[in-house]
Coordinates of C-alpha atoms and ligand atoms in Angstrom, one line a residue:
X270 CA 0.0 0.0 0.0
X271 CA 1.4 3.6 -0.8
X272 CA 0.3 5.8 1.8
X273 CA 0.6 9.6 0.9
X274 CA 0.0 12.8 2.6
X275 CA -1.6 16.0 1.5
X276 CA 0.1 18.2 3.5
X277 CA -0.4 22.1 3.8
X278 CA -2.3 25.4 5.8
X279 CA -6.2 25.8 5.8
X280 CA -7.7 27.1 2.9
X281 CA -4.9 25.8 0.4
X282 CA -6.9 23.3 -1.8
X283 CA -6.0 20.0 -0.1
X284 CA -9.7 19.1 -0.9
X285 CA -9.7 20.4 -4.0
X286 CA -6.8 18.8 -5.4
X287 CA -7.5 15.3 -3.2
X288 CA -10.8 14.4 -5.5
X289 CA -8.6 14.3 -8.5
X290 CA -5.2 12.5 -7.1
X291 CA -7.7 9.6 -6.1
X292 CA -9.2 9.0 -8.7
X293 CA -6.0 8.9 -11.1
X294 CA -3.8 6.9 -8.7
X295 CA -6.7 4.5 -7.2
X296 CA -6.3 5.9 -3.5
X297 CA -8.5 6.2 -0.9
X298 CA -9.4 9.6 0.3
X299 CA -9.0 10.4 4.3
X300 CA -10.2 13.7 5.5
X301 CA -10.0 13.9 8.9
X302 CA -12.0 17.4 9.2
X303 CA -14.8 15.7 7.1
X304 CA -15.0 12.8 9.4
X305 CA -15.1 14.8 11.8
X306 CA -18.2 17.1 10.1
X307 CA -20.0 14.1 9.8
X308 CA -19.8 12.9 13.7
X309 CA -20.5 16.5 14.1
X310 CA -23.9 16.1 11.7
X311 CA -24.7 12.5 13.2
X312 CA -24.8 14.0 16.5
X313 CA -22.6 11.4 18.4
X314 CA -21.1 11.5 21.8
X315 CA -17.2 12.1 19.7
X316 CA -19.0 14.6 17.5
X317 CA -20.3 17.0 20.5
X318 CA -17.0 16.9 22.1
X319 CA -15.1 17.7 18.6
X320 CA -18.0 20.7 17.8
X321 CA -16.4 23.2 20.5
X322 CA -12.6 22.9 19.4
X323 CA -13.1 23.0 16.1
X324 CA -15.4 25.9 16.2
X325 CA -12.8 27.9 18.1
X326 CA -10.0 27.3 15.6
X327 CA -8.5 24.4 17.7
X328 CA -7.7 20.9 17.0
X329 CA -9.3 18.1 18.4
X330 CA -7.2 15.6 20.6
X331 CA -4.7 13.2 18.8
X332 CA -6.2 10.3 20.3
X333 CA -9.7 10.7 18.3
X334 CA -8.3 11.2 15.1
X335 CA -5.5 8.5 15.2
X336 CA -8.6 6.2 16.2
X337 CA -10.4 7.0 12.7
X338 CA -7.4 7.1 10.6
X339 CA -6.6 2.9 11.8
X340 CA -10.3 1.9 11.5
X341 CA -10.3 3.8 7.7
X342 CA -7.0 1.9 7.0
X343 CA -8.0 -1.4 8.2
X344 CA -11.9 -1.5 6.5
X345 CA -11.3 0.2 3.4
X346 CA -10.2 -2.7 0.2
X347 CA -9.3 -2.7 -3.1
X348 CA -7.1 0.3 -4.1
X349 CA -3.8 0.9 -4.3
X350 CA -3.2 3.5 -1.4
X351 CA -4.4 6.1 0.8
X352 CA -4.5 9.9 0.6
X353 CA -3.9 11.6 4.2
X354 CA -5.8 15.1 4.1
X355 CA -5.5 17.1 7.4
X356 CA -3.6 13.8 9.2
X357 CA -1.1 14.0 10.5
X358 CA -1.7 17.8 12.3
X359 CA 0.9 17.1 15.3
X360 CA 4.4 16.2 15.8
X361 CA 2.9 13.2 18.0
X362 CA -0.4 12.3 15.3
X363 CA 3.1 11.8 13.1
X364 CA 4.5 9.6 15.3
X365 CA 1.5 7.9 15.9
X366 CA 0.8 7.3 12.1
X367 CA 4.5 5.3 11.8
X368 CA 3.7 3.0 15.2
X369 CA 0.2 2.5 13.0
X370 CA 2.4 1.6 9.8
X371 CA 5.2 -0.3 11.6
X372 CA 2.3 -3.3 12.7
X373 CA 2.3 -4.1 9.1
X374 CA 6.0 -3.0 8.4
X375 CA 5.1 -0.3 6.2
X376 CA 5.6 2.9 5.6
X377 CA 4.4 6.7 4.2
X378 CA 5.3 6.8 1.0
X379 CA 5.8 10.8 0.9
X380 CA 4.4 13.9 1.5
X381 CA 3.1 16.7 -0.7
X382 CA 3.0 19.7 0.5
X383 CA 0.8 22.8 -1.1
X384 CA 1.8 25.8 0.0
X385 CA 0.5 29.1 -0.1
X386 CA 1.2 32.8 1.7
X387 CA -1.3 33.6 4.9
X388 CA -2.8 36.5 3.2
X389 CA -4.1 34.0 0.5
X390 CA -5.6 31.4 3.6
X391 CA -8.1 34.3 4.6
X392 CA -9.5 35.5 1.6
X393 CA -9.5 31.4 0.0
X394 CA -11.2 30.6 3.4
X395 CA -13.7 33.7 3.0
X396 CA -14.8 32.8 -0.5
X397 CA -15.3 28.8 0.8
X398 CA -17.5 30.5 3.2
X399 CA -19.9 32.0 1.3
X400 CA -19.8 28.0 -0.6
X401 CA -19.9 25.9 2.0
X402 CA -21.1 27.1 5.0
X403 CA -18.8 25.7 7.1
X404 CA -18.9 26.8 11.1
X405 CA -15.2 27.3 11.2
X406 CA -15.0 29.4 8.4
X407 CA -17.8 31.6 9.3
X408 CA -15.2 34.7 11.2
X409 CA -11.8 36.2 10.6
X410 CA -11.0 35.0 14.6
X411 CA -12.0 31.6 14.3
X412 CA -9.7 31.5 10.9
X413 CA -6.8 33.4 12.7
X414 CA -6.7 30.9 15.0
X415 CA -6.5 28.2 12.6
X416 CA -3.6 29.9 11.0
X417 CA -2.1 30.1 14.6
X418 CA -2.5 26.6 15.6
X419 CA -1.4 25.4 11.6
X420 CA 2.1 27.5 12.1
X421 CA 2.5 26.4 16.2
X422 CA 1.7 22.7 15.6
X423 CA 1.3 21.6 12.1
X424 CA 4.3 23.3 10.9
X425 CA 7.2 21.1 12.4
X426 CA 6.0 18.4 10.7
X427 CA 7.8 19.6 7.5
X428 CA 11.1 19.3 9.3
X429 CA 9.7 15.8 10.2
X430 CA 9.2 14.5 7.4
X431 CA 12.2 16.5 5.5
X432 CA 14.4 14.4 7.8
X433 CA 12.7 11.1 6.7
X434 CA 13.5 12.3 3.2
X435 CA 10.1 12.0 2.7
X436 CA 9.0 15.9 2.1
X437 CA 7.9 17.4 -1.4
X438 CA 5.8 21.1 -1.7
X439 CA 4.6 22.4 -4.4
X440 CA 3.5 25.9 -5.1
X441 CA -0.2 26.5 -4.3
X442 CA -0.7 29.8 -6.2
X443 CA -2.0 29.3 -9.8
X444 CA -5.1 28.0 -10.9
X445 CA -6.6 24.7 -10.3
X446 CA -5.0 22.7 -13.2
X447 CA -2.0 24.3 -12.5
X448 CA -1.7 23.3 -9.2
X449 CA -2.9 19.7 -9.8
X450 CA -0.2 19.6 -13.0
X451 CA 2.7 20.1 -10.7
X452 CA 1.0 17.5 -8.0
X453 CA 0.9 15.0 -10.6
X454 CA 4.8 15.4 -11.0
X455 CA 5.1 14.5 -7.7
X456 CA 2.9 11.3 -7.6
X457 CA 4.3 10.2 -10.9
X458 CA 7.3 9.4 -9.3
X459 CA 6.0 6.8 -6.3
Ligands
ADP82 P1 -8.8 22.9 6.9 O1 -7.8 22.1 6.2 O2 -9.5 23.9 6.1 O3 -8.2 23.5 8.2 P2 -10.2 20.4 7.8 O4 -11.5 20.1 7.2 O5 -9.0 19.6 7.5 O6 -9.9 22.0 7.5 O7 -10.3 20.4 9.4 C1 -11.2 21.2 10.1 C2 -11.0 21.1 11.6 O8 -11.1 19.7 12.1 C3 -9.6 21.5 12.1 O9 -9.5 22.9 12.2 C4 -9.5 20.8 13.4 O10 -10.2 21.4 14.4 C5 -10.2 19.5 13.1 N1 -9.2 18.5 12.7 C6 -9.1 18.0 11.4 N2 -8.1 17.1 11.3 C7 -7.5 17.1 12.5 C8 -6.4 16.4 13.1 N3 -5.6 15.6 12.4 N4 -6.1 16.6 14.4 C9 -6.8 17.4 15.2 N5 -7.9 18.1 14.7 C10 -8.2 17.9 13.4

């Protein structure tokens, strides 16, 4: 199994860009924040406790969303990989992810990073807004604190995974097919 990671701050098309990497390399989406939205919707005892911190700008504990990610890795059959979207958002969600890999004695195949400037994540985040309707997206706090909490926690994961000689970013600025175009240049070589 090839086991790749979208990597990259709020707003910067990881969703956008997932829908088309999955279906051309046969991969199975994982979007942590949309399992999460969908606890939220069902109304389940994990969704109420994720609905405050993630409506503040703040992440939800490691522990929940390690949980998902090995149940989605040991039900899902029949393709050839995984795309990681929003996982791993910690130093320790990284670790976590390798201990989850090592039981099988595998590995993450490599990271892609998109990466665009903050001034970009608000007004990408604003225009989603108006979209989608999503809770966190609906004020410029709740979004600076996303920023905040991408830069304080998410952000040493590039040096992580740099280290594992595992790390590959991509510019995020362009249009949609020119972002993807320079994705695929990426995957093509895994
Ligand atoms: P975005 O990429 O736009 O920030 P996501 O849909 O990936 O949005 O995530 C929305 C929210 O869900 C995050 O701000 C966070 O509160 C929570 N969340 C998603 N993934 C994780 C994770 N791996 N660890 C902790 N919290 C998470």
């Amino acid at each position: 199994m090839k086991y790749f990671i979208l990597f990259g701050p709020p707003g910067a098309g990881k969703g956008t860009q997932a829908t088309a990497m999955v279906e051309k390399y046969n991969l199975h989406h994982i979007s942590t924040g949309a399992l999460l939205r969908k606890e939220i919707a069902a109304g389940t005892e994990l969704g109420l406790q994720a609905k405050a911190l993630i409506e503040d700008g703040h992440l939800v504990p490691d522990e929940v969303v390690e949980g998902m990610i090995e149940s989605e890795f040991q039900s899902v059959k029949g393709v050839d990989g995984f795309l990681l979207d929003g996982f791993p958002r910690t130093l320790p969600q990284a670790e976590a992810l390798d201990a989850i890999l090592a039981k099988t004695s595998e590995e993450v195949t490599a990271t892609v990073s998109i990466m665009i400037p903050d001034e970009m994540i608000m007004e990408r985040i604003k225009g989603r807004a108006l979209k989608e309707g999503r809770a966190d997206d609906a004020s410029e706090e709740i979004i600076n604190n996303r920023i905040a909490t991408y830069h304080n926690q998410t952000e040493p994961l590039i040096e992580y995974y740099t280290k594992a000689g595992r790390y590959n970013e991509i510019d995020g600025v362009g249009t949609i097919e020119e972002v993807q175009g320079r994705i695929f240049t990426i995957m093509d070589r895994f």
